[in-house]
mmCIF file of C-alpha atoms and ligand atoms in Angstrom:
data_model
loop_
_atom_site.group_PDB
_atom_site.id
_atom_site.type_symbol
_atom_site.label_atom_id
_atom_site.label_comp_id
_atom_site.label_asym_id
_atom_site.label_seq_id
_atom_site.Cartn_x
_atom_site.Cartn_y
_atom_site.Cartn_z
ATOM 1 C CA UNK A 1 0.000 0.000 0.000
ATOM 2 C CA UNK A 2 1.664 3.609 -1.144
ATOM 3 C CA UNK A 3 0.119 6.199 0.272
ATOM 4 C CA UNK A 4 1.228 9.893 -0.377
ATOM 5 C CA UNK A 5 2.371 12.886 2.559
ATOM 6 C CA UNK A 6 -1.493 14.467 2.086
ATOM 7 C CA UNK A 7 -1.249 18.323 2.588
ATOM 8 C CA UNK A 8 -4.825 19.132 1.057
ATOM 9 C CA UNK A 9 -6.204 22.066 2.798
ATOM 10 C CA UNK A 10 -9.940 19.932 2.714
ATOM 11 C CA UNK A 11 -11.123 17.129 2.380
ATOM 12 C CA UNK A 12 -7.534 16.191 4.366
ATOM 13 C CA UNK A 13 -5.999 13.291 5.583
ATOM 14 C CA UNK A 14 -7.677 11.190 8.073
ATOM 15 C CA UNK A 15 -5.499 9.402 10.327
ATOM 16 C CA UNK A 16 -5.010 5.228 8.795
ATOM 17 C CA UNK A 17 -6.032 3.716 12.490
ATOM 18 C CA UNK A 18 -9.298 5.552 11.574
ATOM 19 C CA UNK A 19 -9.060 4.298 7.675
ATOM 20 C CA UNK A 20 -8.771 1.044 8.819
ATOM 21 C CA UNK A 21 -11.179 0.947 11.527
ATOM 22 C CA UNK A 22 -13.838 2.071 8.921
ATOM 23 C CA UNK A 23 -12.560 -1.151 6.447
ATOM 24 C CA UNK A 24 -12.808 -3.423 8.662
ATOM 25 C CA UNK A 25 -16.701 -2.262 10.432
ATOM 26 C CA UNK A 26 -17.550 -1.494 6.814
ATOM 27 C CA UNK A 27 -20.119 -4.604 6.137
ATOM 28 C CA UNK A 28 -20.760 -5.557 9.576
ATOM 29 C CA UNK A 29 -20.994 -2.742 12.070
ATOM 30 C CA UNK A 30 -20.675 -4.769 15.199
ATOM 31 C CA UNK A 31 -22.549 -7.727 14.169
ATOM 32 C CA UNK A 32 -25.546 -5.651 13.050
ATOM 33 C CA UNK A 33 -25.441 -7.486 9.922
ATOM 34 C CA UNK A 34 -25.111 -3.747 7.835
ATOM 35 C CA UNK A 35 -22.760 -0.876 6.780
ATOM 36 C CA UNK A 36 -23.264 2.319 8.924
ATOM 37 C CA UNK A 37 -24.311 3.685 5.763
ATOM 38 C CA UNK A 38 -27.116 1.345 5.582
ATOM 39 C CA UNK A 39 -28.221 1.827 8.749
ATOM 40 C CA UNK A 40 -31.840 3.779 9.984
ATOM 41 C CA UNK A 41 -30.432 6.523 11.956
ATOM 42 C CA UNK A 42 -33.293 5.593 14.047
ATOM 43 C CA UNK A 43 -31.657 2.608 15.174
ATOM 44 C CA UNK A 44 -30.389 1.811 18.547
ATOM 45 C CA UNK A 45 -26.765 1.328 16.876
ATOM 46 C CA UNK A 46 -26.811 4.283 15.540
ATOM 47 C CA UNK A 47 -28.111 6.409 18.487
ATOM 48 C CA UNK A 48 -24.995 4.968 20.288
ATOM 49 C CA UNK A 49 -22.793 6.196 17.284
ATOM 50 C CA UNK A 50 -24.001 9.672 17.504
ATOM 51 C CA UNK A 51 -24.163 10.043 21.717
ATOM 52 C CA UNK A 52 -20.652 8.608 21.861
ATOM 53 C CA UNK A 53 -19.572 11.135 18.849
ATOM 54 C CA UNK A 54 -20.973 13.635 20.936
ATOM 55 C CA UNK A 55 -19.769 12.729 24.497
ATOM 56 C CA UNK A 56 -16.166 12.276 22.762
ATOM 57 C CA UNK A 57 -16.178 15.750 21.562
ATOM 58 C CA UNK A 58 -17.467 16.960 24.814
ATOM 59 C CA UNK A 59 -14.831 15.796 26.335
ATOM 60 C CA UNK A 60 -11.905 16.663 23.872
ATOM 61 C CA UNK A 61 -12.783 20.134 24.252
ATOM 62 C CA UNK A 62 -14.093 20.281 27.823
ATOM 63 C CA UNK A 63 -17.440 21.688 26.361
ATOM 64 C CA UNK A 64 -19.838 23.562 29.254
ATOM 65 C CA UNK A 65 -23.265 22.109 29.356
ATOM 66 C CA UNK A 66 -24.750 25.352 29.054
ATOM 67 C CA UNK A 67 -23.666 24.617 25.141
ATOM 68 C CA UNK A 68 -24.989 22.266 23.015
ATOM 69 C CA UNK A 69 -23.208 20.405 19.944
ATOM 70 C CA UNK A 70 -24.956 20.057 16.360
ATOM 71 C CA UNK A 71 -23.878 18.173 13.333
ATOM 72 C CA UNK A 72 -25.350 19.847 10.561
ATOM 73 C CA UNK A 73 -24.862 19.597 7.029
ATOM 74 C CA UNK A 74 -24.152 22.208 4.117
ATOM 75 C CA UNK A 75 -20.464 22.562 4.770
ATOM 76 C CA UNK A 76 -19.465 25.724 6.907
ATOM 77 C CA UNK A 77 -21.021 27.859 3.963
ATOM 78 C CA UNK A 78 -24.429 27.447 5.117
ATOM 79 C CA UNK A 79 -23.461 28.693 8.766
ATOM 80 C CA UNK A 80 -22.634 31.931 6.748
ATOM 81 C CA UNK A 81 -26.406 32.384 7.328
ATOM 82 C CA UNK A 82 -27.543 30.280 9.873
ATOM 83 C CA UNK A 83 -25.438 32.704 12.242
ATOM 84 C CA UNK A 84 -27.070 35.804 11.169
ATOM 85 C CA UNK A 85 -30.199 33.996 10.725
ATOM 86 C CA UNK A 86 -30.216 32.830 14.459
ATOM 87 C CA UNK A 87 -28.580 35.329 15.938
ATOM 88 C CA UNK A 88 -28.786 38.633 14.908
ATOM 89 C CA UNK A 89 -31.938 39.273 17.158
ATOM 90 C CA UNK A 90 -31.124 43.622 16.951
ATOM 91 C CA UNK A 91 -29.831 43.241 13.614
ATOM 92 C CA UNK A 92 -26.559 43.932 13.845
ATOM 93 C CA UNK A 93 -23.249 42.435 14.135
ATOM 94 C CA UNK A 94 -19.779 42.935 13.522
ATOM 95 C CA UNK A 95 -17.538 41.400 11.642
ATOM 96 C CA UNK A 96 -13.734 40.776 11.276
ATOM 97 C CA UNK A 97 -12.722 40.382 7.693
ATOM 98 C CA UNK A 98 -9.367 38.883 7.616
ATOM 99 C CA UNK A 99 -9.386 36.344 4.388
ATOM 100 C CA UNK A 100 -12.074 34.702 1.992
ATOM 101 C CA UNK A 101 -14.268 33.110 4.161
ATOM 102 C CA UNK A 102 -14.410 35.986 6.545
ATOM 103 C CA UNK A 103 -15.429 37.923 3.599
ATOM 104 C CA UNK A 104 -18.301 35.420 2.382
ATOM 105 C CA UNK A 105 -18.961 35.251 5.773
ATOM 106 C CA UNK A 106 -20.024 39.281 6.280
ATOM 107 C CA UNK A 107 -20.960 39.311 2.360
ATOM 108 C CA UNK A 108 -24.238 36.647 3.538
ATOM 109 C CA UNK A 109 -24.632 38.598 7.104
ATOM 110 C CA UNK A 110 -25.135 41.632 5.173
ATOM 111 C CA UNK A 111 -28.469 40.198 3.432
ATOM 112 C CA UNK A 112 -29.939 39.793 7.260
ATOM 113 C CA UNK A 113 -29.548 42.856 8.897
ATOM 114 C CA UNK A 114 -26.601 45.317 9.714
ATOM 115 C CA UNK A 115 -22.863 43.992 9.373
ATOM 116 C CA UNK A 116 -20.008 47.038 9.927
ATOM 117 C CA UNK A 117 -16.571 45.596 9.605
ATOM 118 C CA UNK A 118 -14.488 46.190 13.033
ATOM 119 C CA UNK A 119 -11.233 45.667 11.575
ATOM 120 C CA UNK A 120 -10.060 43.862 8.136
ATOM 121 C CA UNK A 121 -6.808 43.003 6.549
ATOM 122 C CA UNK A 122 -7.899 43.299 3.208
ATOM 123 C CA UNK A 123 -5.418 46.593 2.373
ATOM 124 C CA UNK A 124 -2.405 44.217 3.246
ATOM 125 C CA UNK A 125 -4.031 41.287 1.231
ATOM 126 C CA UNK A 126 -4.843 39.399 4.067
ATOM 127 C CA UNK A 127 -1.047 38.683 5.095
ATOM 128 C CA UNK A 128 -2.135 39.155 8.864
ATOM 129 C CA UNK A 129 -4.350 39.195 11.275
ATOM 130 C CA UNK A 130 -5.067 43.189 11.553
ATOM 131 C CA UNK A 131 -5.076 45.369 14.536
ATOM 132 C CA UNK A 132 -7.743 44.544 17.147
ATOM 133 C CA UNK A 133 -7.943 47.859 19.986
ATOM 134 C CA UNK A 134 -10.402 49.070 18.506
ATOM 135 C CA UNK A 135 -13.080 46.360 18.662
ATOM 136 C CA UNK A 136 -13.992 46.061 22.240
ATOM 137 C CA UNK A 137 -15.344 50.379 21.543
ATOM 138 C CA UNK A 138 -17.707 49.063 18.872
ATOM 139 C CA UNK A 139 -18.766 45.860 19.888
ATOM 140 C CA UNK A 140 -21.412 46.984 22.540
ATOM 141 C CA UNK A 141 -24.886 46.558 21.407
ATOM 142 C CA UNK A 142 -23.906 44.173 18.338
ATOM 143 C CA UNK A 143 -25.325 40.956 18.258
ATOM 144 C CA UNK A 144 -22.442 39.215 17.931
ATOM 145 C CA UNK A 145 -18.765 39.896 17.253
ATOM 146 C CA UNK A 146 -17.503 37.445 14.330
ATOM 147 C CA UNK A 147 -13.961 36.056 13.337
ATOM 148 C CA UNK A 148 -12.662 33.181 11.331
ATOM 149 C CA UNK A 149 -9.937 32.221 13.694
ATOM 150 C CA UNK A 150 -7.888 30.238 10.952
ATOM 151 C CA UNK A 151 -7.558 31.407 7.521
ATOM 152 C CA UNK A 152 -7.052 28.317 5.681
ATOM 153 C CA UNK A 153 -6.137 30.137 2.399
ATOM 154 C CA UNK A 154 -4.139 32.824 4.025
ATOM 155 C CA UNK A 155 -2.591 30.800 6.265
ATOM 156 C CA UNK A 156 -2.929 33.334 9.086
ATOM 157 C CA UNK A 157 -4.109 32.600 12.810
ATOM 158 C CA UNK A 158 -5.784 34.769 16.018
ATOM 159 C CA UNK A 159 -3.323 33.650 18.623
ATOM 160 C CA UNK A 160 -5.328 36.587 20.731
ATOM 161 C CA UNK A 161 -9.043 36.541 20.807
ATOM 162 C CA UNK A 162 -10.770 40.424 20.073
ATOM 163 C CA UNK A 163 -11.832 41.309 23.598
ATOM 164 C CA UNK A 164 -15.664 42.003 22.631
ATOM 165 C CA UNK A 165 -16.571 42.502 26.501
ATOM 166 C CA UNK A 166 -20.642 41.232 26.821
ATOM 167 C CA UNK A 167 -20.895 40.935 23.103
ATOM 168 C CA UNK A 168 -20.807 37.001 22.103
ATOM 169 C CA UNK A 169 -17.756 35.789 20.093
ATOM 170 C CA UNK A 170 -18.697 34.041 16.908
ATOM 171 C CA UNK A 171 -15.959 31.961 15.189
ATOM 172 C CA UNK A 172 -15.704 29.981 12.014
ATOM 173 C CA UNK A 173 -12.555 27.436 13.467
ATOM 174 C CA UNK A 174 -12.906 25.048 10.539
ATOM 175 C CA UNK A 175 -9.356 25.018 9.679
ATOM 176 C CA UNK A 176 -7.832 25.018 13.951
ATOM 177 C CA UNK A 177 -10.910 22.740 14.801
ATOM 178 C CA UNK A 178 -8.989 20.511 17.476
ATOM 179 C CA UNK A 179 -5.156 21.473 16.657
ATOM 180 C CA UNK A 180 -4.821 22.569 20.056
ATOM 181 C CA UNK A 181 -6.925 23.427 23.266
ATOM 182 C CA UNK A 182 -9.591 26.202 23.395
ATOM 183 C CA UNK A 183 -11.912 27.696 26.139
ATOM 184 C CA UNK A 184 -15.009 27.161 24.842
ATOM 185 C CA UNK A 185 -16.638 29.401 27.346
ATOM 186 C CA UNK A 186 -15.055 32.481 25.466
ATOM 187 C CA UNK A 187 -17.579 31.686 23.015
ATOM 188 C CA UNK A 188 -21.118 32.488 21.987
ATOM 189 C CA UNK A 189 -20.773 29.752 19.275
ATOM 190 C CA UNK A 190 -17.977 27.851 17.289
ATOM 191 C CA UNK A 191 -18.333 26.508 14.300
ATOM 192 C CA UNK A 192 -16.362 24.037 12.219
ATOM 193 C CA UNK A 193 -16.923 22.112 8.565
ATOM 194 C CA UNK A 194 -15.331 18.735 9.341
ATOM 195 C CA UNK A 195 -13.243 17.718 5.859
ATOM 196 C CA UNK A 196 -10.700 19.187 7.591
ATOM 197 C CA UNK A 197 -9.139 18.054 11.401
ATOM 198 C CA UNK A 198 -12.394 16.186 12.162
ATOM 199 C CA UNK A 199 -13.903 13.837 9.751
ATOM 200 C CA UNK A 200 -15.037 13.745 6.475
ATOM 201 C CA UNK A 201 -17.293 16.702 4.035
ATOM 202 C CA UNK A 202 -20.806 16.895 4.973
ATOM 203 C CA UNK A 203 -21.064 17.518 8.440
ATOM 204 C CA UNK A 204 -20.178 20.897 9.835
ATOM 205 C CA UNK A 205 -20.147 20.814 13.917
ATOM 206 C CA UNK A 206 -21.595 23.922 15.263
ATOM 207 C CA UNK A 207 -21.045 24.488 19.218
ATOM 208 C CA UNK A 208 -23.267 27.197 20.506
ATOM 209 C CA UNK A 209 -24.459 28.568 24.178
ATOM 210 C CA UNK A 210 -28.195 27.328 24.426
ATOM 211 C CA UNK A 211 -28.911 31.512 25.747
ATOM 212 C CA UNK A 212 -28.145 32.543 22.604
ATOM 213 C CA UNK A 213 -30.260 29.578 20.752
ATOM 214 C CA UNK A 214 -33.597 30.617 22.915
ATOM 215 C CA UNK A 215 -36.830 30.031 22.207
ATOM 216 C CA UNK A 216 -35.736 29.761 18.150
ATOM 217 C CA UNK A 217 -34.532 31.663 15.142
ATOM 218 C CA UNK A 218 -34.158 35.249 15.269
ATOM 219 C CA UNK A 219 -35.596 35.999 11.907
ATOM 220 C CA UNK A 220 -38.495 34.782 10.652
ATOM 221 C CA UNK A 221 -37.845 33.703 7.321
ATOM 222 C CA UNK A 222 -34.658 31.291 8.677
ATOM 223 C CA UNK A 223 -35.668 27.633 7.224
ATOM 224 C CA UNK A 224 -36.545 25.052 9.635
ATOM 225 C CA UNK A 225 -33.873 22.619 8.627
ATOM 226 C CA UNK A 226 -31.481 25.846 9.954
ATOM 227 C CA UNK A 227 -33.034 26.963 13.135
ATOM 228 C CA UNK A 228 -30.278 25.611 15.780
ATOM 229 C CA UNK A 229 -33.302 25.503 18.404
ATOM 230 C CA UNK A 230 -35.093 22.741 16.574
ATOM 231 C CA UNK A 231 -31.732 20.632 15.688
ATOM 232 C CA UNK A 232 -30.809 20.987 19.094
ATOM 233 C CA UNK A 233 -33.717 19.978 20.710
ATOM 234 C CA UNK A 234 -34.071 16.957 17.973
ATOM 235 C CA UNK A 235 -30.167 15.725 18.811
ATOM 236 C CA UNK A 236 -29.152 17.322 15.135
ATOM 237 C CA UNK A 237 -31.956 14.459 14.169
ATOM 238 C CA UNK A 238 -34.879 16.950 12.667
ATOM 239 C CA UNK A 239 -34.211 14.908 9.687
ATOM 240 C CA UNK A 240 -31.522 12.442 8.323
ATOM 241 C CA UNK A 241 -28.243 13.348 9.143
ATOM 242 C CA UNK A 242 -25.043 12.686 7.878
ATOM 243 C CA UNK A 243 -25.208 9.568 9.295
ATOM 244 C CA UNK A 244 -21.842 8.098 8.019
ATOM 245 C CA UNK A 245 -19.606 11.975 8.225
ATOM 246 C CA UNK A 246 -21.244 11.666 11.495
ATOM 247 C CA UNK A 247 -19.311 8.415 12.370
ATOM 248 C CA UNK A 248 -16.462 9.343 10.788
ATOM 249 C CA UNK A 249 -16.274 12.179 13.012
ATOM 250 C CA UNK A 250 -16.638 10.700 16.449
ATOM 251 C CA UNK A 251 -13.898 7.802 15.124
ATOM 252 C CA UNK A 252 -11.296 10.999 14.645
ATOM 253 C CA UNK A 253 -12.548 12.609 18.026
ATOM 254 C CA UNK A 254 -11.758 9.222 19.753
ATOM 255 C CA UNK A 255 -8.561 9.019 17.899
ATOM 256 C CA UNK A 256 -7.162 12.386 19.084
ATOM 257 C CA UNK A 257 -8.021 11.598 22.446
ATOM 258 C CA UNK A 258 -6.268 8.317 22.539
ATOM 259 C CA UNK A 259 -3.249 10.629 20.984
ATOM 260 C CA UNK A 260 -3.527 12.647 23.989
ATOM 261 C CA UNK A 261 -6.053 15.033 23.875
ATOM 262 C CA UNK A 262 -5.905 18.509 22.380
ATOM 263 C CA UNK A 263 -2.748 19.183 24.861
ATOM 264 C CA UNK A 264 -0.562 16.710 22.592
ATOM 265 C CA UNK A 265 -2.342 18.056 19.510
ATOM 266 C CA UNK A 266 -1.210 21.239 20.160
ATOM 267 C CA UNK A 267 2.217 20.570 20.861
ATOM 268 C CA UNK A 268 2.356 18.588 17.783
ATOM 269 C CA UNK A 269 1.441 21.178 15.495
ATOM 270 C CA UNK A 270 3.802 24.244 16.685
ATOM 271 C CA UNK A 271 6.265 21.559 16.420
ATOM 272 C CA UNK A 272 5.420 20.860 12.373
ATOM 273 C CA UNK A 273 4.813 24.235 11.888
ATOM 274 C CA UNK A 274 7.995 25.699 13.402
ATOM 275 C CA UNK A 275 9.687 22.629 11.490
ATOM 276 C CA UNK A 276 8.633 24.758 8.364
ATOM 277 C CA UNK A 277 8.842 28.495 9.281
ATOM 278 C CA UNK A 278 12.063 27.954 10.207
ATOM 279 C CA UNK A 279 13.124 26.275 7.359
ATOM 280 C CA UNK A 280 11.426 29.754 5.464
ATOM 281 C CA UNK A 281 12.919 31.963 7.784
ATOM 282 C CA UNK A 282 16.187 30.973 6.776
ATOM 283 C CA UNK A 283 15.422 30.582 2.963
ATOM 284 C CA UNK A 284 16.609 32.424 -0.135
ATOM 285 C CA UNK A 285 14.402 30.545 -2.715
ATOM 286 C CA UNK A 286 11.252 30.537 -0.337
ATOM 287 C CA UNK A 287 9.420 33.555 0.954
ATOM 288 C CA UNK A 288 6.789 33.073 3.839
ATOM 289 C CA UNK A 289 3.514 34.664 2.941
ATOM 290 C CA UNK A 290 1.931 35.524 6.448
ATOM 291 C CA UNK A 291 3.437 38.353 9.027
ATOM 292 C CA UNK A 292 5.424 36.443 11.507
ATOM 293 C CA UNK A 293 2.835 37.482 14.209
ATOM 294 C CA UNK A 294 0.084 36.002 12.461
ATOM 295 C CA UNK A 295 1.702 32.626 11.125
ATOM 296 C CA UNK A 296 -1.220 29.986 11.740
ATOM 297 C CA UNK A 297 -0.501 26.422 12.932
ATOM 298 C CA UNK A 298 -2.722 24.328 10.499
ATOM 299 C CA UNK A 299 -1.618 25.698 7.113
ATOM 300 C CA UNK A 300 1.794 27.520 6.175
ATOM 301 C CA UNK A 301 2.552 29.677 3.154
ATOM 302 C CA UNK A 302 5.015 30.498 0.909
ATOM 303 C CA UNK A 303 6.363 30.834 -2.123
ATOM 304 C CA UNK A 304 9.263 30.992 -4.171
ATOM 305 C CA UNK A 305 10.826 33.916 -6.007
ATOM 306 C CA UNK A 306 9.507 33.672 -9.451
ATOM 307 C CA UNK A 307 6.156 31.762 -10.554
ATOM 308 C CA UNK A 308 8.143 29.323 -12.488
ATOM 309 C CA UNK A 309 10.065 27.979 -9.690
ATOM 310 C CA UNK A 310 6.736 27.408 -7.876
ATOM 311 C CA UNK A 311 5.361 25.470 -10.366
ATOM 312 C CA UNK A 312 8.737 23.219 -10.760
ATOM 313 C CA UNK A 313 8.719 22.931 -7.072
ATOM 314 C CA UNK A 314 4.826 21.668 -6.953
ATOM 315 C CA UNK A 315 5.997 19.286 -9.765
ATOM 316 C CA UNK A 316 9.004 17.779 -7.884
ATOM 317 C CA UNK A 317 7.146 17.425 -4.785
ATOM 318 C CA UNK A 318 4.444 15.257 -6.691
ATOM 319 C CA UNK A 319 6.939 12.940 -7.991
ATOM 320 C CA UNK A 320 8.101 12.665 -4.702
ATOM 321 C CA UNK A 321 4.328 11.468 -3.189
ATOM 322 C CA UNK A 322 4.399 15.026 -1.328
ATOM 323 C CA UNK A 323 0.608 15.730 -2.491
ATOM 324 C CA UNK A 324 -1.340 19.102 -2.570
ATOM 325 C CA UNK A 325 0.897 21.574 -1.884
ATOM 326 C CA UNK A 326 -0.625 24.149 -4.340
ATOM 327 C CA UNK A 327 -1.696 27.109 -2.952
ATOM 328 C CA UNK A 328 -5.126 28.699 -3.258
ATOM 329 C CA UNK A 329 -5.302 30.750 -6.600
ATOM 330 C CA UNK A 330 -5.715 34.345 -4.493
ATOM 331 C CA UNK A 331 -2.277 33.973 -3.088
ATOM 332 C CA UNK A 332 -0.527 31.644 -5.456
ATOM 333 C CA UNK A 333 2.703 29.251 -4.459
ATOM 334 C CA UNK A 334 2.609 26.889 -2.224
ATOM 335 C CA UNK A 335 0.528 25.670 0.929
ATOM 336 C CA UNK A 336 1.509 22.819 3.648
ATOM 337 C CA UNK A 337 -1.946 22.004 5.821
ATOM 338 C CA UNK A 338 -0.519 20.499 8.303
ATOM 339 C CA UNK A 339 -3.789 19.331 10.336
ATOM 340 C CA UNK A 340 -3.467 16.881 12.952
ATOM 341 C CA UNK A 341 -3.437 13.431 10.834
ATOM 342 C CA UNK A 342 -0.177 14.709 9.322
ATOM 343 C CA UNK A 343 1.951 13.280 10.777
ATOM 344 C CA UNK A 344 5.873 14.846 11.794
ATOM 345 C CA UNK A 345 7.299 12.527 9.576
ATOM 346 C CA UNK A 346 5.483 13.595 6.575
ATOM 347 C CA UNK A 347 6.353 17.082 7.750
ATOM 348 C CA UNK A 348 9.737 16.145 7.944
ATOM 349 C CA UNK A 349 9.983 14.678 4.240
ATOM 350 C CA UNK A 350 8.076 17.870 2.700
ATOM 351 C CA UNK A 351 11.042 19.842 4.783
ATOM 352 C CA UNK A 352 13.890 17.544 3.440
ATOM 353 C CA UNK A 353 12.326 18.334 -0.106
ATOM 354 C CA UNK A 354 12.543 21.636 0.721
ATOM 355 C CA UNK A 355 16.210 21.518 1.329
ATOM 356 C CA UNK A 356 17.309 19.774 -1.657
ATOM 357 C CA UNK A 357 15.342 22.395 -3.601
ATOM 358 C CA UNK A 358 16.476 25.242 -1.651
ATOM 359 C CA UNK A 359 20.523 23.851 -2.436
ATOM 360 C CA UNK A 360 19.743 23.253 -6.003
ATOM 361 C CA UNK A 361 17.797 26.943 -6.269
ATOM 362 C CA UNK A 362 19.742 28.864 -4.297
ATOM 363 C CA UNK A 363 21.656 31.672 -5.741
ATOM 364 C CA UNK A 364 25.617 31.394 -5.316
HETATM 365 C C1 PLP B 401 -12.093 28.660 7.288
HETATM 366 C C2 PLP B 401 -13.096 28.126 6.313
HETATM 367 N N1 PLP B 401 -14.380 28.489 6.429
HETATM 368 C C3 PLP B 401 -15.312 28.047 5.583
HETATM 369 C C4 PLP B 401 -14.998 27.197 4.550
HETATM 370 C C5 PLP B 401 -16.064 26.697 3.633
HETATM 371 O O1 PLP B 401 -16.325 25.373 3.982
HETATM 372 P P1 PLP B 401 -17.366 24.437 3.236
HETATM 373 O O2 PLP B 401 -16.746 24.065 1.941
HETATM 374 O O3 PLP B 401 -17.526 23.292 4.188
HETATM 375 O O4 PLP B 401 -18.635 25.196 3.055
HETATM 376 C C6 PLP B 401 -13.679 26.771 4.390
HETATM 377 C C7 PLP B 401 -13.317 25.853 3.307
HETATM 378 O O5 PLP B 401 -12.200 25.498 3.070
HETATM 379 C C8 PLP B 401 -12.705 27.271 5.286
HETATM 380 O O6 PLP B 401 -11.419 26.908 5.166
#
């Protein structure tokens, strides 16, 4: 079996214990006779599959009970207006535009109700993560105050939350979902598309503080299948779920527990991600794109100094099973996403690729 260094920014690699869990429960889910995917999520097996993906997570990320935990589907995309949908009760909230999705993000918001940008990056072409004083002074009396805490194209990272003082915290964590430990509790909701650190596409988790769900939707016209009061109070069951993405996910959540927790996770990934910055720091063939300040954990950028090179560099790390490394079109180059099912040693070859490039590149 050959299997490539996988540094996709989503769908991502899934750690192999997982892969080969799934093979081997694929036709007979513990003697039930039936895939998962075949299976009523009515069932008593898969009510078990679900609670324990829940309880998992719970745990993982020490979740308050005050909160409660959906698995929705319609990728993170549809949470663009779920969130305003549910939320925006005075019709207004703030947003932090710091890459794409931030952008969609307040682009949707802005078809629900008010949505003044607090602070963006956009002049700098998203290279960090801008300026924050000034928030706290205009987040009073806004619904919500929203960030995408990881900016998977960008590859730029909060390592500071906005203070937003009563105003809830929204965050889109898709790409940081589990690569280290977070306090929930600084949250009004979290939400996350799984294809990334979590599980397969099709089930976005959304973690949210039951105040803020209340008695239902803010806005009237928000469809049923979106109102997080209903999901919650049907266990994200209103309808079918994403039965299989679902058990996908609690398999990973299990998986980084058994690795430790979010603790190890965490240390693991500022130790693949320094393994790469300072390999760019010291470079004369590879520029970093993100401000050192700003450098996120989960997906490093760069590039080289001419478009050519990047493209001969992409090439050569194909050949050499190093697999999606090209960047995003809006910034060009290159792209490691280093989630947590990469592994150090496929960091490590990527880097030793690097090397030999950087020797053969390099000007004398
Ligand atoms: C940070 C972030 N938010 C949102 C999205 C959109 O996710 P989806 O394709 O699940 O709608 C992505 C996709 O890569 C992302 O990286």
């Amino acid at each position: 079996m050959a299997r490539v260094h996988n540094f996709s920014a989503g769908p991502a690699a899934l750690p192999l214990p997982v892969l080969k869990e799934i093979q081997q429960e694929l036709l007979d889910y513990h003697g039930t006779g039936m895939s998962v995917m075949e299976m009523s999520h009515r069932s008593q097996a898969y009510a078990a599959i679900i609670e324990d993906a829940e309880a998992t997570l719970r745990r993982l990320m020490n979740i308050p009970d005050s909160y409660r935990v959906l698995f929705l589907q319609g990728g993170a995309t549809l949470q663009f207006a779920g969130i305003p949908l549910n939320l925006m009760r005075r019709g207004k909230a703030g947003y932090i535009v710091t890459g794409h999705f931030a952008k969609l993000a307040w682009q949707e918001a802005c078809h629900y109700g008010e949505a003044p940008v607090l602070a963006t990056s956009e002049d700098t072409g998203f290279d960090r993560i801008p300026d924050l004083s000034g928030v706290r002074a205009q987040a009073d009396g806004l619904d919500y105050v929203y960030i995408c805490q990881n900016n998977t194209i960008f590859g730029t990272m909060f390592h500071d939350l906005p203070d937003t003082g009563e105003t809830p915290l929204v965050a889109d964590v898709s790409s940081c979902f589990l690569s280290m430990p977070i306090d929930v509790s600084r949250y009004g909701l979290i939400y996350a598309g799984a294809q990334k650190n979590a599980g397969i596409a099709g089930v976005t988790v959304v973690i949210v503080r039951d105040d803020l769900v209340g008695d239902g939707p803010a806005q009237a016209c928000c469809p049923t299948y979106m109102s997080y009061r209903r999901q919650a109070d049907a266990g994200s069951m209103m309808n079918t779920p994403n039965t299989f993405g679902i058990y996908v996910c609690g398999k990973v959540f299990r998986w980084v527990e058994q690795q430790g927790g979010l603790e190890a996770m965490g240390r693991m990934n500022h130790e693949k991600a320094q393994t790469l910055y300072d390999l760019l720091d010291r470079s004369q063939v590879f520029k970093p794109f993100a401000e050192p300040a700003s450098r996120s954990i989960a997906n490093v950028t760069f590039r080289c100094t001419s478009p050519e090179l990047d493209t001969t560099f992409i090439e050569g790390a194909r050949s050499r099973g190093l697999e999606g490394v090209k960047a995003h079109r809006l910034t060009g180059g290159m792209r490691a996403s280093i989630y947590n099912a990469v592994s150090l040693e496929s960091v490590q070859a990527l880097a030793a690729y690097m090397e030999e490039f950087e020797a053969a590149h390099r000007s004398l």
